[in-house]
Coordinates of C-alpha atoms in Angstrom, one line a residue:
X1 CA 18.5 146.4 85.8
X2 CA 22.4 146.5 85.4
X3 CA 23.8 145.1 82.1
X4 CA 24.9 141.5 83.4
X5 CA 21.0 141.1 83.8
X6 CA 20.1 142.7 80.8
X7 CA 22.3 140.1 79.1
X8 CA 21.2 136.5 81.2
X9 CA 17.1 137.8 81.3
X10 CA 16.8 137.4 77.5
X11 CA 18.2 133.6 77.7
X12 CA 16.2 132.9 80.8
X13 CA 13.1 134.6 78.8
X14 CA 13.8 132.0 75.9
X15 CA 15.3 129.2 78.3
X16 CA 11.9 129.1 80.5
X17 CA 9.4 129.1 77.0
X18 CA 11.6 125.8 76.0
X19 CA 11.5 124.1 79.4
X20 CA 7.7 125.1 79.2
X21 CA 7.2 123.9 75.9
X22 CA 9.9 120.4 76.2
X23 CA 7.5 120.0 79.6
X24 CA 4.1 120.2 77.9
X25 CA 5.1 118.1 75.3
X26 CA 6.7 115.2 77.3
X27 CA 3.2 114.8 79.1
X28 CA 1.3 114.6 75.9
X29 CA 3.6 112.0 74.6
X30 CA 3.4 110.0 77.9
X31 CA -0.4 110.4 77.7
X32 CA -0.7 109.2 74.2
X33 CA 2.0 106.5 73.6
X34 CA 0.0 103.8 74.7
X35 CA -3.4 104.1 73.1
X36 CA -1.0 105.0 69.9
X37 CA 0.6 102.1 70.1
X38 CA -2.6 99.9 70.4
X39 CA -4.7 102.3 67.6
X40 CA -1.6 102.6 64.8
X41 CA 1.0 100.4 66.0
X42 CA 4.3 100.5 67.6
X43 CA 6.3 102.4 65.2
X44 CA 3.8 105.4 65.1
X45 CA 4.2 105.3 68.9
X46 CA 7.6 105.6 68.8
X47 CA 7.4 108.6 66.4
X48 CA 5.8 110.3 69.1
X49 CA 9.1 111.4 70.4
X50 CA 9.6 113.5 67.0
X51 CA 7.2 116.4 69.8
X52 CA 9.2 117.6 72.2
X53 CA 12.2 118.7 69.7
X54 CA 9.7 120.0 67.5
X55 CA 7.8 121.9 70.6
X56 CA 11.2 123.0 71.6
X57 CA 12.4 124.6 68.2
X58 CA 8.6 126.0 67.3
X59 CA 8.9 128.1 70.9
X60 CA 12.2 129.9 69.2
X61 CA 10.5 130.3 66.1
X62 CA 10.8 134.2 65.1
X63 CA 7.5 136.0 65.0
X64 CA 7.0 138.9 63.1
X65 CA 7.1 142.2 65.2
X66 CA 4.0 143.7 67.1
X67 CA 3.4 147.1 67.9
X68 CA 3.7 148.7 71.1
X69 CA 0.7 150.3 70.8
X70 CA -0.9 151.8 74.0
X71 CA 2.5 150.8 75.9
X72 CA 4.0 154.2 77.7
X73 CA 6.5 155.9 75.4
X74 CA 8.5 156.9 78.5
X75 CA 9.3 155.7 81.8
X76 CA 10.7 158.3 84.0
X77 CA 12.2 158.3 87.7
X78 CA 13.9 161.2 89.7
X79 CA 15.9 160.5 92.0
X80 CA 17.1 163.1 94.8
X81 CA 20.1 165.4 94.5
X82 CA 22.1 163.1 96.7
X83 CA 22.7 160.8 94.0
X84 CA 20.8 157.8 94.6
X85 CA 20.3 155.8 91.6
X86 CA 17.1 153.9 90.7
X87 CA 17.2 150.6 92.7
X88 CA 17.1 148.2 90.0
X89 CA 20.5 149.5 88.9
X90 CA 21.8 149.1 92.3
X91 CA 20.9 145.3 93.3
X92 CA 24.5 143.1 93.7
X93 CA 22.4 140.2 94.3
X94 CA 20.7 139.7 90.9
X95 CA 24.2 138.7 89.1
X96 CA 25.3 136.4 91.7
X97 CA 22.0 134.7 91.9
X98 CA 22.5 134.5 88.0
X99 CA 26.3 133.4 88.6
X100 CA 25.2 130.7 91.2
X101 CA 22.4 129.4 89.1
X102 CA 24.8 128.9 86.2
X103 CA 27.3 127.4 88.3
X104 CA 24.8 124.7 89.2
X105 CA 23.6 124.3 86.2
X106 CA 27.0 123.6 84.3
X107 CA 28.1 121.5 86.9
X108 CA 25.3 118.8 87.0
X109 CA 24.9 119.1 82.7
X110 CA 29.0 118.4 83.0
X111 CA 28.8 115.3 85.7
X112 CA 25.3 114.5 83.7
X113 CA 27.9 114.1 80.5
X114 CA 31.2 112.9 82.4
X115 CA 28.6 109.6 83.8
X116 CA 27.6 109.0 80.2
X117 CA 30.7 108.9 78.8
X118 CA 31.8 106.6 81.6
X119 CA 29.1 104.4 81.1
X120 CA 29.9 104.3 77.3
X121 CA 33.5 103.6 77.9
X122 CA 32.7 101.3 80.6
X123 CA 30.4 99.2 77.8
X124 CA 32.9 99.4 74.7
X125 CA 35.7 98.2 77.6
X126 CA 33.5 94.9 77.3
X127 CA 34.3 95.2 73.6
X128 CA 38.0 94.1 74.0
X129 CA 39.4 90.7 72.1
X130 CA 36.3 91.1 70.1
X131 CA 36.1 89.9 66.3
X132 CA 34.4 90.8 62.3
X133 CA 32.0 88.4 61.3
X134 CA 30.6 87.6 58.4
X135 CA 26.9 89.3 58.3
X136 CA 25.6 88.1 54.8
X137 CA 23.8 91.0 53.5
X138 CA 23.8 93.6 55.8
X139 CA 25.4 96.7 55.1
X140 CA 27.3 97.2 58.9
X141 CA 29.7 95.5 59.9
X142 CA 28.9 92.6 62.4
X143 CA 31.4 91.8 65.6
X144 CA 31.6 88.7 67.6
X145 CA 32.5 89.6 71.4
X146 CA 34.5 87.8 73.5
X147 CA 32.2 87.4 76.3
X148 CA 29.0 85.6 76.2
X149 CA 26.9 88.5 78.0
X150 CA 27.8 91.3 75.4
X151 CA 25.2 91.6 73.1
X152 CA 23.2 91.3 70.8
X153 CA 23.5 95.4 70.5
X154 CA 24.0 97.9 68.3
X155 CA 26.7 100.4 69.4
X156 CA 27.6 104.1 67.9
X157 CA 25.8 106.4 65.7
X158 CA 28.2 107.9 62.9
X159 CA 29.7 104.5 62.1
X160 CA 27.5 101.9 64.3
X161 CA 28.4 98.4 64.1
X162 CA 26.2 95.2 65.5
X163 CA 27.7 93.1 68.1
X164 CA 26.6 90.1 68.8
X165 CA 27.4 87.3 72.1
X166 CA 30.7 85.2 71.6
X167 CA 28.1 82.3 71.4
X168 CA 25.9 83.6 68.9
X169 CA 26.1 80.4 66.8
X170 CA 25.9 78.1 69.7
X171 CA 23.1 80.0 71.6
X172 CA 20.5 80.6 68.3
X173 CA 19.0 78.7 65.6
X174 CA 19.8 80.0 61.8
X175 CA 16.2 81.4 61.8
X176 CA 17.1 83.2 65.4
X177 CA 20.0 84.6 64.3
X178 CA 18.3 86.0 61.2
X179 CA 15.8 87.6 62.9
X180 CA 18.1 89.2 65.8
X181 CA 20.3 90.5 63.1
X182 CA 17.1 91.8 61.5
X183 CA 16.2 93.6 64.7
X184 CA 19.5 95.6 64.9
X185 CA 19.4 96.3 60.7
X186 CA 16.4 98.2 61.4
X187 CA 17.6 99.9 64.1
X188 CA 20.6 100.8 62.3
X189 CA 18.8 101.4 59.2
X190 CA 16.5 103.9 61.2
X191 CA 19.3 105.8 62.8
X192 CA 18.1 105.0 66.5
X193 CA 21.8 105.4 67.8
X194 CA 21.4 109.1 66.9
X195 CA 17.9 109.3 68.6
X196 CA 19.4 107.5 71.7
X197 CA 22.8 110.5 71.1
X198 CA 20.1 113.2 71.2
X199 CA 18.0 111.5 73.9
X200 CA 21.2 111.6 76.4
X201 CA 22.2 115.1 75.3
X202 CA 18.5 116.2 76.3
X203 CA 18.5 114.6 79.5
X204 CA 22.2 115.9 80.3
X205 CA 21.0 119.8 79.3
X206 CA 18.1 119.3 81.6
X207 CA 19.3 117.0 84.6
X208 CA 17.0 119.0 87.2
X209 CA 14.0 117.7 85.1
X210 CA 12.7 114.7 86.4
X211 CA 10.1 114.1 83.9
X212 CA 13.7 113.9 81.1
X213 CA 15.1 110.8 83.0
X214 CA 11.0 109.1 82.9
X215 CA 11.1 110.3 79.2
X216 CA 14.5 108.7 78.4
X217 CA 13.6 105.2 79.7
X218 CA 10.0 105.1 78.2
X219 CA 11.9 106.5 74.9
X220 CA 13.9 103.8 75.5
X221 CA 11.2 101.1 75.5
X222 CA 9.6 102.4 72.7
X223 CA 12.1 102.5 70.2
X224 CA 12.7 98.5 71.3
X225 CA 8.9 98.1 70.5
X226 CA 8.8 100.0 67.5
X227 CA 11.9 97.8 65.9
X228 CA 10.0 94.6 67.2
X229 CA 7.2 95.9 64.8
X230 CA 8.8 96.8 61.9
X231 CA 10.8 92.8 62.2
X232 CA 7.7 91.5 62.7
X233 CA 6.2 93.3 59.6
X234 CA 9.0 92.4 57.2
X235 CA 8.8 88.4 59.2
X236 CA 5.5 87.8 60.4
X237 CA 5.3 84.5 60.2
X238 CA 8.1 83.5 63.0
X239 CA 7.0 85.2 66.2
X240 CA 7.3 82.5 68.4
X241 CA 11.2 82.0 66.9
X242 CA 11.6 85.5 67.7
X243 CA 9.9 85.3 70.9
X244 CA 12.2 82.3 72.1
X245 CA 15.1 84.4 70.8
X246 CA 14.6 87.3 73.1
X247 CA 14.2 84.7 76.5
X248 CA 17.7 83.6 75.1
X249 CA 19.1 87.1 75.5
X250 CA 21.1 87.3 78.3
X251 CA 23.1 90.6 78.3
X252 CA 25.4 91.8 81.3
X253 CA 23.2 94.4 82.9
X254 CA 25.2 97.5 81.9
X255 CA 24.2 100.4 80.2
X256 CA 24.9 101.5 76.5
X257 CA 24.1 105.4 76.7
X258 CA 24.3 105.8 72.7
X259 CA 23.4 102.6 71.3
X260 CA 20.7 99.9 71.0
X261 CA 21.4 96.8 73.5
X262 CA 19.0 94.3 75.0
X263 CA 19.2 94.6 78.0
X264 CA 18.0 92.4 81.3
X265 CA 15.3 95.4 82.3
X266 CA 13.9 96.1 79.0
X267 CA 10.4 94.9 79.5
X268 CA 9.9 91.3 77.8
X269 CA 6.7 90.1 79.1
X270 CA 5.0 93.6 77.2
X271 CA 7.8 92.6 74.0
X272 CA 6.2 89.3 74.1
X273 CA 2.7 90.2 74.6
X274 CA 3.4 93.0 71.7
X275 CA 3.9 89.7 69.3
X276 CA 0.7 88.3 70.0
X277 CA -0.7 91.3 68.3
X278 CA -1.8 91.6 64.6
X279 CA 0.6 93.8 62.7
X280 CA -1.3 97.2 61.9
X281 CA -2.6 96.9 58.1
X282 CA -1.6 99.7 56.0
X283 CA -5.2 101.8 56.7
X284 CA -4.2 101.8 60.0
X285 CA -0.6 103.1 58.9
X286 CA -1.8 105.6 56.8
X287 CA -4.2 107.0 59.6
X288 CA -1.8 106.9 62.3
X289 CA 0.2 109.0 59.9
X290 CA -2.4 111.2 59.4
X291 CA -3.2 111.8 63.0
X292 CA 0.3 112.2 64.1
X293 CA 0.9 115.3 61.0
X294 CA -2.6 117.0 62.4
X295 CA -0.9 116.0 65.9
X296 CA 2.7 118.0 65.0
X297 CA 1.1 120.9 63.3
X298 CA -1.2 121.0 66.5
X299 CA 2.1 121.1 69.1
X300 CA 3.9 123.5 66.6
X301 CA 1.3 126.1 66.0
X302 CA -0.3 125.9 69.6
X303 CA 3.5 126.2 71.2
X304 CA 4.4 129.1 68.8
X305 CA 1.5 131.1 69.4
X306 CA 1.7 130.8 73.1
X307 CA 5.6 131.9 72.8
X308 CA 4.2 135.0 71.2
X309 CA 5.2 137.6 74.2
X310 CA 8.8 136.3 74.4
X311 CA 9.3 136.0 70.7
X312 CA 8.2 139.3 69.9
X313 CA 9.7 141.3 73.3
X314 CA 13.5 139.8 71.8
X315 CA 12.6 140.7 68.3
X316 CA 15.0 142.6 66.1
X317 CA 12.2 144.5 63.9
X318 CA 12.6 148.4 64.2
X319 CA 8.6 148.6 63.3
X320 CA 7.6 147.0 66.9
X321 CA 10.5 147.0 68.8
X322 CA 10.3 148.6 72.1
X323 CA 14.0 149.5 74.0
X324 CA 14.7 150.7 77.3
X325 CA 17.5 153.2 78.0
X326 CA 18.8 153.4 81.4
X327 CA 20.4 156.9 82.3
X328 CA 22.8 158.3 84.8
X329 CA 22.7 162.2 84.8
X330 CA 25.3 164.2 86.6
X331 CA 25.3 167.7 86.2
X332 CA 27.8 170.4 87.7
X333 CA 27.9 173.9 88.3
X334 CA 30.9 176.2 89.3
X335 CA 28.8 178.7 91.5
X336 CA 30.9 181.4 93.5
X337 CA 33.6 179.3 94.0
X338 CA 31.6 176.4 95.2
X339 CA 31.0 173.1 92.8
X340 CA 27.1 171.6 93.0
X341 CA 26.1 168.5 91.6
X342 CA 22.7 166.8 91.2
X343 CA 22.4 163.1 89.7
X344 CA 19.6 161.8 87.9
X345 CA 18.7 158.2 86.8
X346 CA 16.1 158.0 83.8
X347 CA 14.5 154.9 82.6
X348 CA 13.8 155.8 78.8
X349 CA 11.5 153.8 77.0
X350 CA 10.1 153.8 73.5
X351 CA 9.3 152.2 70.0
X352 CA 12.5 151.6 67.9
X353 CA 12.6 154.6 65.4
X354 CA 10.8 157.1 67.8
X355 CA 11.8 160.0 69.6
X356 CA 11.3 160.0 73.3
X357 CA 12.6 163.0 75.2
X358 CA 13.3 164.3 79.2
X359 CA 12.8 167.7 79.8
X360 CA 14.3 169.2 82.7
X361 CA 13.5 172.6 84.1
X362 CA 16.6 174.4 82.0
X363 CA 17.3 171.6 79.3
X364 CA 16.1 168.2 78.0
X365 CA 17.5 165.1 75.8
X366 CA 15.8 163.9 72.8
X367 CA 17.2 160.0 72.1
X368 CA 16.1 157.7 69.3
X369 CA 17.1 154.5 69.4
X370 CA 17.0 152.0 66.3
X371 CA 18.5 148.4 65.8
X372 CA 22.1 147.7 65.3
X373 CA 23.0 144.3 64.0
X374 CA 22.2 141.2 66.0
X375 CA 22.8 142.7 69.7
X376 CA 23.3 146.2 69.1
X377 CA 21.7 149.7 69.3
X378 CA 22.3 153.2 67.1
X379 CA 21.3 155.6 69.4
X380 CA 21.0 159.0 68.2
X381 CA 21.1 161.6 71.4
X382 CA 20.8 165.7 71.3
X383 CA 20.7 167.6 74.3
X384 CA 19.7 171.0 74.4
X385 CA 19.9 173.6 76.4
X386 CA 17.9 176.6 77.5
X387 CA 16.9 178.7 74.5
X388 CA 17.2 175.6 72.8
X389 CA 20.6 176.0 72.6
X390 CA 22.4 172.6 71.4
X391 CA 24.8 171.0 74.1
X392 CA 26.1 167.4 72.5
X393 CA 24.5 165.6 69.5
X394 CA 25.9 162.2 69.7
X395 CA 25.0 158.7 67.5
X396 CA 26.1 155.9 69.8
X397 CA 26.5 152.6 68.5
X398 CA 26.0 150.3 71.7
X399 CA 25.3 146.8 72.4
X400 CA 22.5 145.9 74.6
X401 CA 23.8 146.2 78.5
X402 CA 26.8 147.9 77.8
X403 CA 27.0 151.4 78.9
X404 CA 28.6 154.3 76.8
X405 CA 29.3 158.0 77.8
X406 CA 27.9 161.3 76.1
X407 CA 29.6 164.7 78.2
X408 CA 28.8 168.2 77.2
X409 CA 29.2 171.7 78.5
X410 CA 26.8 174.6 78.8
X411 CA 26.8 177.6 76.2
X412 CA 28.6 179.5 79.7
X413 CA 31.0 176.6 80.2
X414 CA 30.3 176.8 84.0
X415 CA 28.0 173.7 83.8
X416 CA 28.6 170.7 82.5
X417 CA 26.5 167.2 81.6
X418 CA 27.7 163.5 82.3
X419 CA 25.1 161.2 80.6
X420 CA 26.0 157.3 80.7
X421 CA 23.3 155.3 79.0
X422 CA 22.9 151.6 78.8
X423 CA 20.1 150.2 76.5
X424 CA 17.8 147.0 77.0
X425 CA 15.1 145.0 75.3
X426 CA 12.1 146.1 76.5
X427 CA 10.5 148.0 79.3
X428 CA 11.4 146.5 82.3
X429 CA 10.7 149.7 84.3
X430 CA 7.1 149.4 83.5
X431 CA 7.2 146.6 85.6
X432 CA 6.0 149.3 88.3
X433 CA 1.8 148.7 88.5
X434 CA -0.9 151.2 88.3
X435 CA -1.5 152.3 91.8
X436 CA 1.0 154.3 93.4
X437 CA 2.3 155.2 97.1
X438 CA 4.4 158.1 97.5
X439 CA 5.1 161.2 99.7
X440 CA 6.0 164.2 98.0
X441 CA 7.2 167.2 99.7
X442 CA 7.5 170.7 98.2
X443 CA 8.5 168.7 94.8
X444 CA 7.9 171.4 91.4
X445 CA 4.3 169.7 89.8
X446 CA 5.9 168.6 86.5
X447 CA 8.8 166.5 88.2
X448 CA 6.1 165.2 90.8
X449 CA 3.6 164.4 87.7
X450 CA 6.7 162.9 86.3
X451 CA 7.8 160.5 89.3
X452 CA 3.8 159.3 89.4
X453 CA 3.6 158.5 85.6
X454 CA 6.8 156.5 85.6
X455 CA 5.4 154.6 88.4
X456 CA 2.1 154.2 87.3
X457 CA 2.8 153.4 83.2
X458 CA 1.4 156.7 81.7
X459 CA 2.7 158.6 78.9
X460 CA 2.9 161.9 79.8
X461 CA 2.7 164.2 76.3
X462 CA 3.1 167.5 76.9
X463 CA 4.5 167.5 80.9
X464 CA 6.7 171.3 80.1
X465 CA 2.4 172.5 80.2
X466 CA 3.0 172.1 83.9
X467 CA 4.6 174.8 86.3
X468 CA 7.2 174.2 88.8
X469 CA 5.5 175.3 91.5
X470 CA 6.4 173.6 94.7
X471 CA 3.6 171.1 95.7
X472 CA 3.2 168.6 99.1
X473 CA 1.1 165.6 98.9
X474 CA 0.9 162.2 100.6
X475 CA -0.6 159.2 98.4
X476 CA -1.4 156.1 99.9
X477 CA -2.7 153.1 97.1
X478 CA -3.9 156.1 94.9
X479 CA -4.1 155.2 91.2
X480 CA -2.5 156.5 88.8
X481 CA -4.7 158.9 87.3
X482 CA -6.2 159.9 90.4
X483 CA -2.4 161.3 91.5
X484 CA -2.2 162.9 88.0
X485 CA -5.3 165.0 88.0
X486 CA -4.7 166.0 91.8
X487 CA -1.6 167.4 90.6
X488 CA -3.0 169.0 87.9
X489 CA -5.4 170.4 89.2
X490 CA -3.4 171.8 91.8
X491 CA -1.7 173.7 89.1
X492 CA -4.6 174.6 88.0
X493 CA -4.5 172.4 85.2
X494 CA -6.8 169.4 84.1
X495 CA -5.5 166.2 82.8
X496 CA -6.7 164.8 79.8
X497 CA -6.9 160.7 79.4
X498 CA -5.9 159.2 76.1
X499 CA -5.5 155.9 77.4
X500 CA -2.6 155.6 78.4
X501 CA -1.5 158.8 77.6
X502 CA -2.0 162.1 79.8
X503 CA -2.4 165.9 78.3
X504 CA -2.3 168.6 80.6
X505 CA -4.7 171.6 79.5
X506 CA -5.8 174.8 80.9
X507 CA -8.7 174.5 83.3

């Protein structure tokens, strides 16, 4: 994993949970606005919609650390002494797959947004030559266009302001044009040109989705039912006056992305039928309240636990934090005249706040890795040498995927050490599986028992028990611990299962 993926794999990690979670709770609302609306009325219906921003921020809800438990506390890979580094390191395609998909993704949420805006502009164009009127009572202004098919509608969110046709007197009774100005107080009053803001910012974040756009127009239809309802709570009496006032309505067919119109396809004949419905009484209110708080805390708590893996693999706590370090090893030595150098890649992995150490056959490095502010690492690195002489004791302060150099030079100062190390969140090397094939050919025992367990997820605790004497063996789909205790055994050891972890003792 190079460090542009170690950056993007954290937001696709958290992106995919709140696609998963703004998915799941789109369905339930589409499933249950109807019998809603017939059980508690139209305005609980409509307050169904409060789910999928509430599923979206529960699934990036913090949760408190877990342990790593039986997780390996080191991942180890050898590669040869030609210098081939682990393959994950090595892949050019991940980033521009990453690039590409980014690209995409930008572009349609900035043509999504450039269409909206258009449409907006093209609707408040329709605005021009109009005029203040007098609204009696309300507390928004009220404007008169200068066409006949703009309006009735209410337009804007921070400072929203009811328009109404250029023959609002002509077209509507008093008792009409009480009740349409009613309709758009209430939406005003309710802040539903904010909903519909939000509603479009959704849809343009996730213009792939195709379940958004279905969501936006039923959204749509239920925030005009919902302010039927609460009109026809507050003037119950006069639904047939507000029933002729709605066939009256005859609005240019152009959308209003942030705002409330009425619009030719908003659906009348299910308005209408809406009025021939009792208004809920206030038992009914109080237990469609009821059942949609039981219904939130439900979508919260079952979204937050099942973003549980995510939440807690990002997590910043240094009691169950688990962190990666990715390793490239080049050491030198000046030997008659002739320079020979081996490189090594490592994959490092352990709790935050533990030591985890690679032992080679004449030294090893001991790393402890702890959080460092919001994206960063303190790494604390000591090499050693042979007779546990020290080479280089660093403390690194790194952010996650970037890379930072520790050198040091032998007590003999003929051979010298190159470590680059780049810490992630996580294990990703782990990512291995539990049955291994591999050929190994006059490889020393501990660096073959090494190569298995970092391939096969076991901890190895006391590998230096092993001898380097030269072994050959050829597994095909062997499991892990099967490998471990042939090569054990073949060094006339026997390994010792702890779960995951693996002691080597004398036979």
């Amino acid at each position: 994993m190079n460090s542009i993926d170690a950056m993007v794999a954290p937001w696709l990690a958290r992106g995919w949970i709140m696609l998963l979670a703004f998915t799941a709770a789109i369905l339930l609302v589409g499933l249950l606005r109807r019998p809603c609306r017939r059980w508690f009325g139209a305005e609980r219906a409509f307050q169904l919609w409060l789910l999928p921003p509430l599923a979206v921020l529960a699934s990036q809800c913090p949760h408190a650390a877990t342990s790593a438990g039986s997780l390996p506390a080191v991942v180890y890979t050898i590669t040869s002494a030609g210098g081939a580094l682990s393959a994950h390191a090595d892949m050019p395609t991940s980033a521009a797959w990453y690039a590409w998909g980014m690209l995409v993704w930008f572009a349609g949420v900035l043509l999504s947004a450039v269409l909206t805006m258009f449409a907006q502009w093209r609707w408040y164009a329709r605005l021009d030559g109009a005029a203040p009127m007098d609204g009696g009572p309300l507390r928004w202004p009220v404007w008169r266009a200068a066409n006949v098919d703009v309006g009735p509608a209410l337009v804007g969110t921070w400072r929203p302001r009811i328009v109404v046709p250029a023959d609002f007197e002509q077209r509507y009774d008093a008792t009409e044009r009480a009740l349409i100005l009613a309709h758009e107080e209430v939406h005003a009053r309710r802040g539903d040109g904010w909903w519909s803001l939000v509603a479009r910012i959704s849809a343009a974040l996730c213009w792939f989705h195709p379940l958004v756009w279905l969501a936006l127009h039923a959204m749509r239809q239920d925030m005009e039912l919902a302010c039927d309802a609460a009109v026809m709570r507050e003037h119950g009496g006069q639904r047939r006056t507000y029933a002729n006032a709605m066939l009256k309505t005859q609005s240019a067919a152009l959308a209003l992305p942030v705002g409330c119109p009425w619009l030719p396809h908003h659906p009348l004949a299910e308005r209408i039928a809406m009025l021939k419905l009792p208004s809920p009484n206030r038992q009914q209110r109080m237990a469609g309240t009821m059942a949609g708080t039981a219904l939130v805390l439900a979508v919260a708590g079952s979204v937050y636990a099942a973003s549980v893996p995510a939440a807690s693999e990002q997590g910043s706590s240094a009691d169950g934090q688990t962190y990666q370090l990715d390793m490239k090893i080049e050491t030198a030595a000046d030997e008659a005249h002739h320079r020979h150098a081996e490189r090594t890649s490592l994959a490092l992995c352990a709790a935050a706040g533990k030591t985890t150490t690679a032992s080679f056959p004449d030294w090893k490095i001991d790393a402890v890795t702890e959080p460092s502010g919001r994206d960063g690492v303190r790494i604390r690195l000591v090499m050693t040498g042979d007779g546990h002489a020290p080479l280089a004791r660093r403390e690194l302060r790194v952010r996650l995927g970037k890379s930072s150099r520790v050198t040091a030079t032998g007590a003999d100062g003929k051979r010298s050490y190159v470590v680059d190390v780049i810490p992630l969140v996580g294990c990703p090397a782990r990512a291995a599986g539990h049955v291994v094939s591999e050929h190994l050919s006059k490889v020393p025992a501990r660096q073959a028992a090494q190569t298995i367990a970092s391939k096969t997820g076991f901890e190895l605790f006391n590998p230096q028990a092993l001898n380097n004497a030269l072994i050959t063996f050829n597994f095909d789909a062997v499991p892990g611990d099967r490998a471990l205790r042939l090569i054990a055994e073949v060094d006339g050891k026997k390994a010792v299962f702890d779960g995951w972890k693996v002691r080597f003792e004398p036979k």
